[in-house]
Coordinates of C-alpha atoms and ligand atoms in Angstrom, one line a residue:
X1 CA 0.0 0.0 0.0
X2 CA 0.9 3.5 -1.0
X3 CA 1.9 5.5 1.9
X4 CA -0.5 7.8 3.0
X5 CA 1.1 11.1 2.7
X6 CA 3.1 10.9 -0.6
X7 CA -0.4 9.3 -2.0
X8 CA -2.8 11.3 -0.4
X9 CA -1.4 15.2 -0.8
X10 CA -3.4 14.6 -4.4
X11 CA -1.4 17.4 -6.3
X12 CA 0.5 15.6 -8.0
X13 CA -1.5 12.3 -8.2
X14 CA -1.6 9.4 -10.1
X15 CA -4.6 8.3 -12.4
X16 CA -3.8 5.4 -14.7
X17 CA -0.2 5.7 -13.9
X18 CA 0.1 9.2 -15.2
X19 CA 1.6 11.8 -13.3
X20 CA -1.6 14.3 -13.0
X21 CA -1.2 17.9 -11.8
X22 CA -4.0 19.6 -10.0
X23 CA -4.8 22.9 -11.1
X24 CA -7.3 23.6 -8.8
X25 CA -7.1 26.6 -6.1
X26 CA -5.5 25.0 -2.7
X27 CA -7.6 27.9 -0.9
X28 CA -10.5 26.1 -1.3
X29 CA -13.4 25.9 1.8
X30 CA -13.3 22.8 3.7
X31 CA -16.0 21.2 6.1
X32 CA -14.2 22.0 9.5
X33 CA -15.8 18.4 10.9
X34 CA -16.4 15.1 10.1
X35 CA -20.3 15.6 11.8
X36 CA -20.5 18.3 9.7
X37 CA -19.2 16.5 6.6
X38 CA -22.0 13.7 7.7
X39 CA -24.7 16.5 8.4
X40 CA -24.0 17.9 5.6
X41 CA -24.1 15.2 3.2
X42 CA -27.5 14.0 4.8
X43 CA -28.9 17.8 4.7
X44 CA -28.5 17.4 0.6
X45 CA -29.7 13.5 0.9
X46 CA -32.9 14.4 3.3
X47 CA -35.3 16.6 1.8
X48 CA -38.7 16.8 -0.1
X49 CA -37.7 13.5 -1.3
X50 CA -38.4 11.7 1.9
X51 CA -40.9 13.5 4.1
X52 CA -43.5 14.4 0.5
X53 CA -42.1 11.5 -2.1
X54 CA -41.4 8.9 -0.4
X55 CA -44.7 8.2 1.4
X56 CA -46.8 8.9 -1.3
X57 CA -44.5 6.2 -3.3
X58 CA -45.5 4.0 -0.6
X59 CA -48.5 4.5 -0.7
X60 CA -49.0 4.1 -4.2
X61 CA -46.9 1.2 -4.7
X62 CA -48.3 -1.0 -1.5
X63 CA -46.5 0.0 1.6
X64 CA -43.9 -2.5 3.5
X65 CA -42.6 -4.7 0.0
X66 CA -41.9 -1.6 -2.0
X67 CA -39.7 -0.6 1.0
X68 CA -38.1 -3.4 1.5
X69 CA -36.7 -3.1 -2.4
X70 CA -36.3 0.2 -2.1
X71 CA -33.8 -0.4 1.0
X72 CA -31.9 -3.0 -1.0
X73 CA -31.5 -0.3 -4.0
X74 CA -30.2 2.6 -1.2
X75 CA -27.6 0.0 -0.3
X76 CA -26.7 -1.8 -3.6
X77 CA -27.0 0.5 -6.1
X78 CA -27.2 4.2 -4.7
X79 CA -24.8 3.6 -2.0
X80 CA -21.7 2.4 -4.3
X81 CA -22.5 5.5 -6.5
X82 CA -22.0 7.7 -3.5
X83 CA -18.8 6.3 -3.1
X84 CA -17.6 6.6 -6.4
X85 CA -18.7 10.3 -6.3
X86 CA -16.7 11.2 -3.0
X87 CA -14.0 9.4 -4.7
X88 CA -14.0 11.8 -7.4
X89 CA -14.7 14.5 -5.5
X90 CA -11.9 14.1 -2.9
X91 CA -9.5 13.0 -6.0
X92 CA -9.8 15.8 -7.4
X93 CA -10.4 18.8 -4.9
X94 CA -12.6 20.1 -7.9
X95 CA -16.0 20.8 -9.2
X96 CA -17.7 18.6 -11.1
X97 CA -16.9 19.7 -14.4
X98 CA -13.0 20.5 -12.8
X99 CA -13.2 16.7 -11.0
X100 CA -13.0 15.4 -14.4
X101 CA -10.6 17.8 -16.3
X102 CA -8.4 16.9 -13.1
X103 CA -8.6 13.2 -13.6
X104 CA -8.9 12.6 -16.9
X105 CA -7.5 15.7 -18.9
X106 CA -8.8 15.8 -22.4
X107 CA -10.8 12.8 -22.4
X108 CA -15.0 12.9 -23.2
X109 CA -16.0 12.3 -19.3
X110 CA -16.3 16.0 -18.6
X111 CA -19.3 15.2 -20.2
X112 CA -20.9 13.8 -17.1
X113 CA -19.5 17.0 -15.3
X114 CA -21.7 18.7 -17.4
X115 CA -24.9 16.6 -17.4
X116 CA -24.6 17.6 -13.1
X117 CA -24.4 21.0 -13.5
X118 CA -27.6 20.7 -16.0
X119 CA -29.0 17.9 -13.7
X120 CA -28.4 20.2 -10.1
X121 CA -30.2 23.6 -11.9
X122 CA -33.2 21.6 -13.4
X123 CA -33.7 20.3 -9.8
X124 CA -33.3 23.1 -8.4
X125 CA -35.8 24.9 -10.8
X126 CA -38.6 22.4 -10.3
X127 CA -38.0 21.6 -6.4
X128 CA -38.4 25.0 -5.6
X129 CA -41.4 25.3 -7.1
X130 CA -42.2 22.5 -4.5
X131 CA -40.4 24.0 -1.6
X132 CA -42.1 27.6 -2.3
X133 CA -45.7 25.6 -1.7
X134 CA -44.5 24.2 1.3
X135 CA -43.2 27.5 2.7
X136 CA -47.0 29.3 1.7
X137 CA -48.3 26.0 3.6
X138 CA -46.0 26.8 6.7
X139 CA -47.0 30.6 6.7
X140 CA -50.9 29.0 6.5
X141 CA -50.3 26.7 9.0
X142 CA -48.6 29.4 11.6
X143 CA -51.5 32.0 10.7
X144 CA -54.3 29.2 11.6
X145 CA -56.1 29.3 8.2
X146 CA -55.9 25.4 7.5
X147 CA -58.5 24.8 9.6
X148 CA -61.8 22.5 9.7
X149 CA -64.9 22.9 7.0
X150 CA -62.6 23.8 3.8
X151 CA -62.4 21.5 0.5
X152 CA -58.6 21.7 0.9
X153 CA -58.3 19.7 -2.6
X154 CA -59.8 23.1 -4.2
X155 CA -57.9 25.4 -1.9
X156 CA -55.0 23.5 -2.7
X157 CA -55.5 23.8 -6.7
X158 CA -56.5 27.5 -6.5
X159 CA -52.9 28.2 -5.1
X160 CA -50.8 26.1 -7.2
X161 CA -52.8 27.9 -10.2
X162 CA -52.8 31.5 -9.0
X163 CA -49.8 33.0 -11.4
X164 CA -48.2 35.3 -8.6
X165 CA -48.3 33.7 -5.7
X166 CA -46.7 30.6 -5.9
X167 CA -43.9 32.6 -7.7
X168 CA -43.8 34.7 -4.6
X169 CA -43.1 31.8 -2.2
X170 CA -40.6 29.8 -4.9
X171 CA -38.7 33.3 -4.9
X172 CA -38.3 34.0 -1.2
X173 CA -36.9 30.1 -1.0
X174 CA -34.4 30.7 -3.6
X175 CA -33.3 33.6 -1.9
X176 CA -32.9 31.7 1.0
X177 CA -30.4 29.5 -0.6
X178 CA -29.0 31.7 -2.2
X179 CA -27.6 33.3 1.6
X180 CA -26.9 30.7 3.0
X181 CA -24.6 29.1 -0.4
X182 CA -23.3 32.4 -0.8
X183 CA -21.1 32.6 2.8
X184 CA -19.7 29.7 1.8
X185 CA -18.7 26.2 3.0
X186 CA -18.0 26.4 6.4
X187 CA -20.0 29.4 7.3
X188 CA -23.0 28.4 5.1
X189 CA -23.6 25.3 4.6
X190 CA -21.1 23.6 7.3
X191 CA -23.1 25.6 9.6
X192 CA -26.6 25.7 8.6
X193 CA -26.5 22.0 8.1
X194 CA -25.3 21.5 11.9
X195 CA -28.0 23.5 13.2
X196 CA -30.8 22.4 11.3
X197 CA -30.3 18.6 11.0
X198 CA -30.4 18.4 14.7
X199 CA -33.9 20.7 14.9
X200 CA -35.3 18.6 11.8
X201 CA -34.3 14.9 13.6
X202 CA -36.3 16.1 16.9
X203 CA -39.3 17.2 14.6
X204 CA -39.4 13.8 13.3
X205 CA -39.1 12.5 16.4
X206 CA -41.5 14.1 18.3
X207 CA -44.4 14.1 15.3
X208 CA -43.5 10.4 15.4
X209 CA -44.6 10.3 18.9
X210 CA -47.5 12.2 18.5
X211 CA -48.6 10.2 15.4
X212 CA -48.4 6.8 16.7
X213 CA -50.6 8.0 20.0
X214 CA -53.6 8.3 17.3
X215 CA -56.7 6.6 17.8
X216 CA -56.4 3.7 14.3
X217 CA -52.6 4.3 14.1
X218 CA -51.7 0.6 13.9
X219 CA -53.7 0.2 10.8
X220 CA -51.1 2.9 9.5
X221 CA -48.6 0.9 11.3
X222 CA -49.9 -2.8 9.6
X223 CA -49.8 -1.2 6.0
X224 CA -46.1 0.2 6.5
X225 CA -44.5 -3.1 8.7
X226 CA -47.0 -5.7 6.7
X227 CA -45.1 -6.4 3.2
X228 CA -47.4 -7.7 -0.1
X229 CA -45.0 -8.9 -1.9
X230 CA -48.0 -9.7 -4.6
X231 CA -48.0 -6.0 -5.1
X232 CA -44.4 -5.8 -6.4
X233 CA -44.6 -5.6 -10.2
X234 CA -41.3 -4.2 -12.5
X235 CA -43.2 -0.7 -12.2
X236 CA -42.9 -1.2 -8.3
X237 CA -39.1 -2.1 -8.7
X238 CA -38.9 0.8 -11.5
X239 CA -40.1 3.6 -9.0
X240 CA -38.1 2.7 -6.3
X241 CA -34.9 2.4 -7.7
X242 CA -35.6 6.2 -9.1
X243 CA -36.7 6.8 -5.9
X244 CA -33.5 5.7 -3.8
X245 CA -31.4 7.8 -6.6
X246 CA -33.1 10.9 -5.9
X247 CA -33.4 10.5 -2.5
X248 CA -29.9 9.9 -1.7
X249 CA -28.9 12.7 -4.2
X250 CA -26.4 10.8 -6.3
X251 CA -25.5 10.8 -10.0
X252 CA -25.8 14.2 -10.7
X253 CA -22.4 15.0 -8.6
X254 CA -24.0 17.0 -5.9
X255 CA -22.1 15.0 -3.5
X256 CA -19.1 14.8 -5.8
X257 CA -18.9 18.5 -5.1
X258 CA -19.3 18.3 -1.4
X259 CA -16.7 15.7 -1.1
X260 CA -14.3 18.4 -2.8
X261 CA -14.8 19.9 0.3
X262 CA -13.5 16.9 2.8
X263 CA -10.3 16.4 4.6
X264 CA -7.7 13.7 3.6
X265 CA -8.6 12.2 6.8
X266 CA -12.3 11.7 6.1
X267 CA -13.2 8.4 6.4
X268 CA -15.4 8.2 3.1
X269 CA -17.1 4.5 3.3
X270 CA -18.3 5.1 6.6
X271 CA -19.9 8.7 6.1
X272 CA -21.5 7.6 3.0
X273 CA -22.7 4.3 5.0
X274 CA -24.1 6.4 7.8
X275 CA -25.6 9.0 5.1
X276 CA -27.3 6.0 3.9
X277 CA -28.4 5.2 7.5
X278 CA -29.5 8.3 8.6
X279 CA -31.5 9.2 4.9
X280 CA -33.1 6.0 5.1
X281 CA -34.5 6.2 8.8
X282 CA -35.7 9.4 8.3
X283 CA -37.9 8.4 5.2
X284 CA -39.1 5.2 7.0
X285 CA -40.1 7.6 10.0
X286 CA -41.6 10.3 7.7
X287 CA -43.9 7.0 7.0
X288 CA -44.8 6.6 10.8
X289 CA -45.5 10.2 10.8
X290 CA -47.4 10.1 8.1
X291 CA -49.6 6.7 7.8
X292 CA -51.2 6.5 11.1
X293 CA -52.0 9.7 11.0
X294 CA -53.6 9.1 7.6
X295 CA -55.5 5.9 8.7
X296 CA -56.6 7.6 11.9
X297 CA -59.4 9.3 9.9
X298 CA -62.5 7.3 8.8
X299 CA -62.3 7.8 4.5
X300 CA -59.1 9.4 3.9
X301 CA -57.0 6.7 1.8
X302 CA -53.1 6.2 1.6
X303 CA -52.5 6.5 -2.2
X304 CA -53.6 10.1 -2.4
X305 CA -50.7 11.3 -4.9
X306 CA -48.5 14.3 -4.5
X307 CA -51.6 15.9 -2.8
X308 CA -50.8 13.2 0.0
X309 CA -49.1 16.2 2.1
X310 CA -51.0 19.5 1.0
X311 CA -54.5 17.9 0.8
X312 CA -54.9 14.7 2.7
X313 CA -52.7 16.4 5.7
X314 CA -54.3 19.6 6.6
X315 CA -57.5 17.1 6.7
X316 CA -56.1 14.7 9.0
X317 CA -54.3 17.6 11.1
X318 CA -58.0 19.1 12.0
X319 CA -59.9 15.8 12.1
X320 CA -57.6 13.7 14.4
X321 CA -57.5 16.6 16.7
X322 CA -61.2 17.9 16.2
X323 CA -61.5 17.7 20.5
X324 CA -58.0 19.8 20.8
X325 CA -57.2 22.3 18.0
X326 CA -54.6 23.9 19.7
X327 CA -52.4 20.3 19.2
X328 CA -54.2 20.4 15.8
X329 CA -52.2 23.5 15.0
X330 CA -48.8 22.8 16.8
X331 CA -48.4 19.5 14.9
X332 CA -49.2 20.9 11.7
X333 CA -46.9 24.2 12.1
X334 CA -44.0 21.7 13.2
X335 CA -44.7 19.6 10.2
X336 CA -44.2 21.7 7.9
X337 CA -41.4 23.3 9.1
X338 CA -39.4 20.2 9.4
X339 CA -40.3 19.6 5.1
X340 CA -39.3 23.3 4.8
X341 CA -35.8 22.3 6.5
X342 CA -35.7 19.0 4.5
X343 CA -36.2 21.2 1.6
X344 CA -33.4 24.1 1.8
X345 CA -30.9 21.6 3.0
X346 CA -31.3 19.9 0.3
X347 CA -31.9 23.2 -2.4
X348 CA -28.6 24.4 -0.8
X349 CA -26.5 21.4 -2.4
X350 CA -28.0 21.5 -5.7
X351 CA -27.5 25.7 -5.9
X352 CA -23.8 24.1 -4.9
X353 CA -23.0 21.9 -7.8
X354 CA -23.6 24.5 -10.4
X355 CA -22.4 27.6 -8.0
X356 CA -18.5 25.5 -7.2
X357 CA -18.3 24.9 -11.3
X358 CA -19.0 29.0 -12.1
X359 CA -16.9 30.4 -8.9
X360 CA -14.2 27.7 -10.4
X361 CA -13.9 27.6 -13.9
X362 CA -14.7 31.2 -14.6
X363 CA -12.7 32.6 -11.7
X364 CA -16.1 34.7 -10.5
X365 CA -16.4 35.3 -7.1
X366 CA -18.7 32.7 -5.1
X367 CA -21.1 35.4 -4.8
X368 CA -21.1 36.7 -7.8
X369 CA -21.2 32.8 -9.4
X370 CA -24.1 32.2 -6.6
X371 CA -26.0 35.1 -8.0
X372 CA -25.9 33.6 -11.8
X373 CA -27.3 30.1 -10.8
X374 CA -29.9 31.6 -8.7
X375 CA -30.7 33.8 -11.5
X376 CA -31.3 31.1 -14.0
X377 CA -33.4 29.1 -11.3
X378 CA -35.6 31.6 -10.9
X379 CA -36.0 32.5 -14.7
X380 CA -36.5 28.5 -15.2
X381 CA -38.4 27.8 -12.3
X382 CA -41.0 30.6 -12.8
X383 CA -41.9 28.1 -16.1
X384 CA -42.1 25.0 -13.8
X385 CA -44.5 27.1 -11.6
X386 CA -46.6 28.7 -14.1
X387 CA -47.0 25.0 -15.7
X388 CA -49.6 24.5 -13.1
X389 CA -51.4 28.0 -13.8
X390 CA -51.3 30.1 -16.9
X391 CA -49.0 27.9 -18.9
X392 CA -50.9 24.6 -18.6
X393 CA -51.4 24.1 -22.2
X394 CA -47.5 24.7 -22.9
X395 CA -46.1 21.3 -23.6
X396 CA -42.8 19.9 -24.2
X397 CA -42.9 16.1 -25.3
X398 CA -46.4 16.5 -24.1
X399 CA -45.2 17.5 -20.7
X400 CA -45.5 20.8 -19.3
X401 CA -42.1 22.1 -17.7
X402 CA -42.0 21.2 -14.0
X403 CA -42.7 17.2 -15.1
X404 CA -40.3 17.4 -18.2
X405 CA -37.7 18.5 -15.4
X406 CA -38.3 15.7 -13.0
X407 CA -38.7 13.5 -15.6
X408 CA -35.1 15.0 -17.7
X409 CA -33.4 14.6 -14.0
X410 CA -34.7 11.9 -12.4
X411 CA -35.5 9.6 -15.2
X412 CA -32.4 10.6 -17.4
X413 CA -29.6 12.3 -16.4
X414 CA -29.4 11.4 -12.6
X415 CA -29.4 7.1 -13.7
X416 CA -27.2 7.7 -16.8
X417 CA -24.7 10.1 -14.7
X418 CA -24.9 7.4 -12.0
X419 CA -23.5 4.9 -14.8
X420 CA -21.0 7.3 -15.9
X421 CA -20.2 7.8 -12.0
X422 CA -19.4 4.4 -11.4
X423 CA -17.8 3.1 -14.4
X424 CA -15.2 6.3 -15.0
X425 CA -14.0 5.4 -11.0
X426 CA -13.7 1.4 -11.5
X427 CA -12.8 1.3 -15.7
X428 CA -10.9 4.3 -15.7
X429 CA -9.5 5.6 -12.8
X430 CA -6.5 3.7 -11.7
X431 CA -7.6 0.9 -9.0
X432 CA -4.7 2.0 -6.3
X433 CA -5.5 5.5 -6.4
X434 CA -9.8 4.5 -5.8
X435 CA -8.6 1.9 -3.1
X436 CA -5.7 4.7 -1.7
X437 CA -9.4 7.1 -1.4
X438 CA -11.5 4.8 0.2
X439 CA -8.8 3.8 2.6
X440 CA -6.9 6.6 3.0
X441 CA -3.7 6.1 1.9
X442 CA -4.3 2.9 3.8
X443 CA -4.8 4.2 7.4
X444 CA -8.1 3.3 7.5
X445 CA -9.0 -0.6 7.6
X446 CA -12.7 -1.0 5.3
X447 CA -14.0 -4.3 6.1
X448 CA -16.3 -5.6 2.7
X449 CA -13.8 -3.9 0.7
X450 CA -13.8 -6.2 -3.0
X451 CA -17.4 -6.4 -2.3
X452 CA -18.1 -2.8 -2.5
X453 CA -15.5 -2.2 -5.2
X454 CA -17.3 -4.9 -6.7
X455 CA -20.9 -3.4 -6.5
X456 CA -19.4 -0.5 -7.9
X457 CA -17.5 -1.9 -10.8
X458 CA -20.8 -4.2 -12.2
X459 CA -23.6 -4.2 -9.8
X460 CA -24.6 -0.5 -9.8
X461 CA -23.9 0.0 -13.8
X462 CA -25.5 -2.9 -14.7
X463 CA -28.1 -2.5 -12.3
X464 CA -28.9 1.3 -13.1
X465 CA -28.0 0.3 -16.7
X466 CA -31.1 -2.2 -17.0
X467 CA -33.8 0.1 -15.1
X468 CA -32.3 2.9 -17.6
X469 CA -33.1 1.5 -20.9
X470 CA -36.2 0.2 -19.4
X471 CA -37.2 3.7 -19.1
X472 CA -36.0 4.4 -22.1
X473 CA -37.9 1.8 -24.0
X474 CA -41.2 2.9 -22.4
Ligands
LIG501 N1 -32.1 14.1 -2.1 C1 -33.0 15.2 -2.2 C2 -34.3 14.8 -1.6 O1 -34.5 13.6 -1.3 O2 -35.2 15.6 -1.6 C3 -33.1 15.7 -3.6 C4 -31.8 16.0 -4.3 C5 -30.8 16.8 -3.7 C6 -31.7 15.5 -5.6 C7 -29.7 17.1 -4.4 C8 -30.5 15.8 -6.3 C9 -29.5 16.6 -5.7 F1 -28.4 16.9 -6.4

C-alpha cells in the first residue's frame, strides 16, 4: 500500500499511472468536521424527497414490500455511487466539471461534469417550485387558516394555479439558498446543516410520537411493517430504484462536489454508510408520521398522490384533533417546518453543484457565481410554476415544464450520470488510487472492501443500466 502522505497530498496524483497535476485553487473551503461533513451530506440527501415522495410512493406502490426493495436499492445501487462520487470529489479537490478535467484531462468524461451542472439547476428549478408551496403552507399553517370545513383539494388547486403567488413563495426560498450558499462552506452550509439537521431529527421525532398515540394508528402501522410482496410488479421495482437515486442525491455530482470539500482524513465509506443510514430512517419515520396519521381518519385513503401532504394532511391535522385544536395546529406548524428544512438543506447542495463549477472555472467570485445560478433558477423555475397555472397548455414532449424537469433529472440524467459515475471510477480511474481514497492512503482498515468495489464496478452500472433503458424503452 501507498503510503498515506506521498499518496494522499493529491497534487501531483496518479490516475492510470500518469503523473496528473492539480490545477485547482489550494484555498479552497473545507468542512471543519467530520459531523458536519456527515450532516451535511445528509442535509443534501434528506429533503422533499423523503418527508412528500417517499410516502406517497408508498403508498401508491403497497407499503412494507416496496420498501423493503427500495432499502436493498439505497444499499446496492445508490450507496456504491455515493462512493464513487466522494471518490472523485476528494481525487480531485474540484467541481464537477473540474473533478474530471483533473482526472482525466482531455478525455470525453467531462461530459458527465456537465450533465450535473444541468442535472443540479433543473432540480433546483422544479424543487423549488415544490419548496415555495410548502413554505406558503407553513406561513398558513402558523396563521391558523388550514383549519376544519374547507375543501382543501380546491384550496389547494386555486394556489398552485394562481400566477403570482406561488412565484412569490418559490422566490423568497431561492433567496434563501442563495444566503446561506453564498457565505460559503463552512460558514453556510457547514453551519446551517449543523443547526438544522439536529432541529429537523427532533421534529421527526416528536411528530413520530405524536402520530403513533392516534386513535387507528396501527392500521397505518400494519400497512407500512406488513409487506405484499404480490404488489411488487417491474413498475414497483422501476419507481423505487428512481426513488433511492433521488433521494440519496447521487448521480448528478452534488455529492461529488461536497466531497471536494473533505479532509484527507475523512473516512469516506463510513460517512457515505451512515448518510445511507440516517437518509433511510428518516424516510421510514416520515412513513410513521405520516400513515397512522392518515389511517386515523375514517375515508381518507393512503394512495392520495402528490396531494398526499397539501390535501390529505391539513384534513387529518384538523380531524384527528377535532377535541383539541390547539395540538391540531402545533403539529401541523412543526410539520411543515421540518419539510421546509428537508427542503433548503437539500436546495442548498444543488444551488452548490452549479455555483462551485461558475466560482471555479470562470474565476467569479462565489457570490457573484451564486447570484448567476440563482438567476437562471428563478427565470426556469417561474416556467415549472406557471405549468400549473397560466402555462398549462405549454407542452414539451407532451409534458408541461415542472414534469419534463423531473422526468429529464430523475429519469435521465441522474441514472445515466450514476453509470457514468461508477464506471469512469472502477474502468478508468487507476484501481490504487480508488482503493488509496476509500482507505486513506491505507490508514483506514474497510471491512467488505472487493465487495463494495465490486458493486461499484458491475452491480450499480448494470443494475442502473437495466432500469435505464427500461425507461427508455417505455
Ligand atoms: N435528495 C434530495 C431529496 O430527497 O429531496 C433531492 C436532491 C438533492 C436531488 C440534491 C439531487 C440533488 F443533487
Amino acid at each position: 500500500m501507498q503510503n498515506y502522505e506521498s499518496f494522499c497530498t493529491f497534487a501531483p496524483f496518479f490516475v492510470n499511472n500518469c503523473k496528473v497535476e492539480s490545477n485547482n485553487p489550494t484555498n479552497r473551503g473545507n468542512f471543519g468536521t467530520r459531523l458536519g461533513v456527515i450532516l451535511a451530506s445528509a442535509g443534501s440527501a434528506v429533503g422533499l424527497g423523503n418527508i412528500w415522495r417517499f410516502p406517497t410512493e408508498v403508498g401508491n406502490n403497497g407499503g412494507a414490500a416496496f420498501i423493503l426493495v427500495y432499502l436493498c436499492f439505497v444499499f446496492l445501487l445508490a450507496m456504491p455511487v455515493m462512493l464513487a462520487e466522494f471518490v472523485i470529489g476528494r481525487g480531485s479537490k474540484a467541481n464537477t466539471v473540474g473533478a474530471y478535467r483533473t482526472l482525466a484531462p482531455g478525455k470525453p468524461w467531462i461530459v458527465a461534469g456537465f450533465m450535473g451542472v444541468l442535472g443540479g439547476i433543473l432540480v433546483l428549478s422544479f424543487y423549488s417550485v415544490v419548496a415555495g408551496w410548502t413554505l406558503h403552507y407553513t406561513v398558513q399553517s402558523f396563521a391558523n387558516r388550514l383549519t376544519a370545513g374547507q375543501d382543501f383539494g380546491a384550496v389547494f388547486q386555486r394556489f398552485v394555479s394562481n400566477p403570482w403567488k406561488p412565484l412569490v413563495y418559490q422566490l423568497a426560498f431561492l433567496l434563501i439558498t442563495h444566503y446561506v450558499v453564498s457565505r460559503g462552506v463552512e460558514r453556510g452550509i457547514e453551519r446551517f446543516s449543523k443547526v438544522m439537521m439536529p432541529v429537523l431529527l427532533f421534529i421527526i421525532v416528536v411528530l413520530m410520537c405524536c402520530s403513533l398515540t392516534m386513535p387507528g394508528a396501527d392500521e397505518g402501522l400494519r400497512f407500512l411493517l406488513r409487506p405484499d410482496f404480490s404488489k411488487v410488479t417491474t413498475g414497483v421495482v422501476l419507481s423505487a430504484m428512481g426513488q433511492a437515486f433521488f433521494s440519496l442525491s447521487v448521480g448528478l455530482g452534488c455529492l461529488a462536489t461536497y466531497a471536494s470539500y473533505f479532509k484527507q482524513d475523512t473516512p469516506l465509506v463510513s460517512s457515505a454508510l451512515n448518510v445511507c443510514i440516517i437518509d433511510s430512517a428518516v424516510a421510514i419515520l416520515s412513513g410513521f408520521i405520516i400513515f397512522p396519521a392518515v389511517f386515523s381518519v375514517p375515508g381518507m385513503s393512503p394512495d392520495a398522490g402528490p396531494g398526499l401532504v397539501y390535501i390529505t394532511l391539513p384534513h387529518v391535522f384538523n380531524e384527528a384533533f377535532a377535541g383539541l385544536p390547539v395540538l391540531g395546529y402545533v403539529f401541523s406548524g412543526m410539520f411543515y417546518v421540518l419539510l421546509l428544512l428537508a427542503a433548503l438543506t437539500s436546495t442548498i447542495s444543488m444551488h452548490e453543484i452549479a455555483t462551485a463549477f461558475i466560482h471555479e472555472n470562470y474565476r467569479l467570485s462565489r457570490q457573484r457565481a451564486a447570484v448567476v445560478v440563482t438567476l437562471v433558477c428563478i427565470v426556469l423555475g417561474a416556467a415549472c410554476s406557471l405549468s400549473f397555472g397560466p402555462w398549462s397548455e405549454v407542452k414539451i414532449w407532451h409534458r408541461g415544464f415542472f414534469d419534463l424537469f423531473d422526468f429529464l433529472t430523475a429519469k435521465f440524467l441522474m441514472p445515466l450520470g450514476g453509470i457514468l459515475i461508477t464506471m469512469f471510477v472502477e474502468w478508468y480511474l487507476d484501481r490504487r488510487f480508488v482503493v488509496d481514497q476509500l482507505t486513506n492512503g491505507g490508514r483506514l482498515r474497510v471491512p467488505g472492501l472487493p465487495i463494495l468495489l465490486f458493486l461499484i464496478r458491475w452491480v450499480a452500472p448494470i443494475g442502473v443500466g437495466i432500469v435505464f433503458l427500461n425507461e427508455i424503452a417505455n
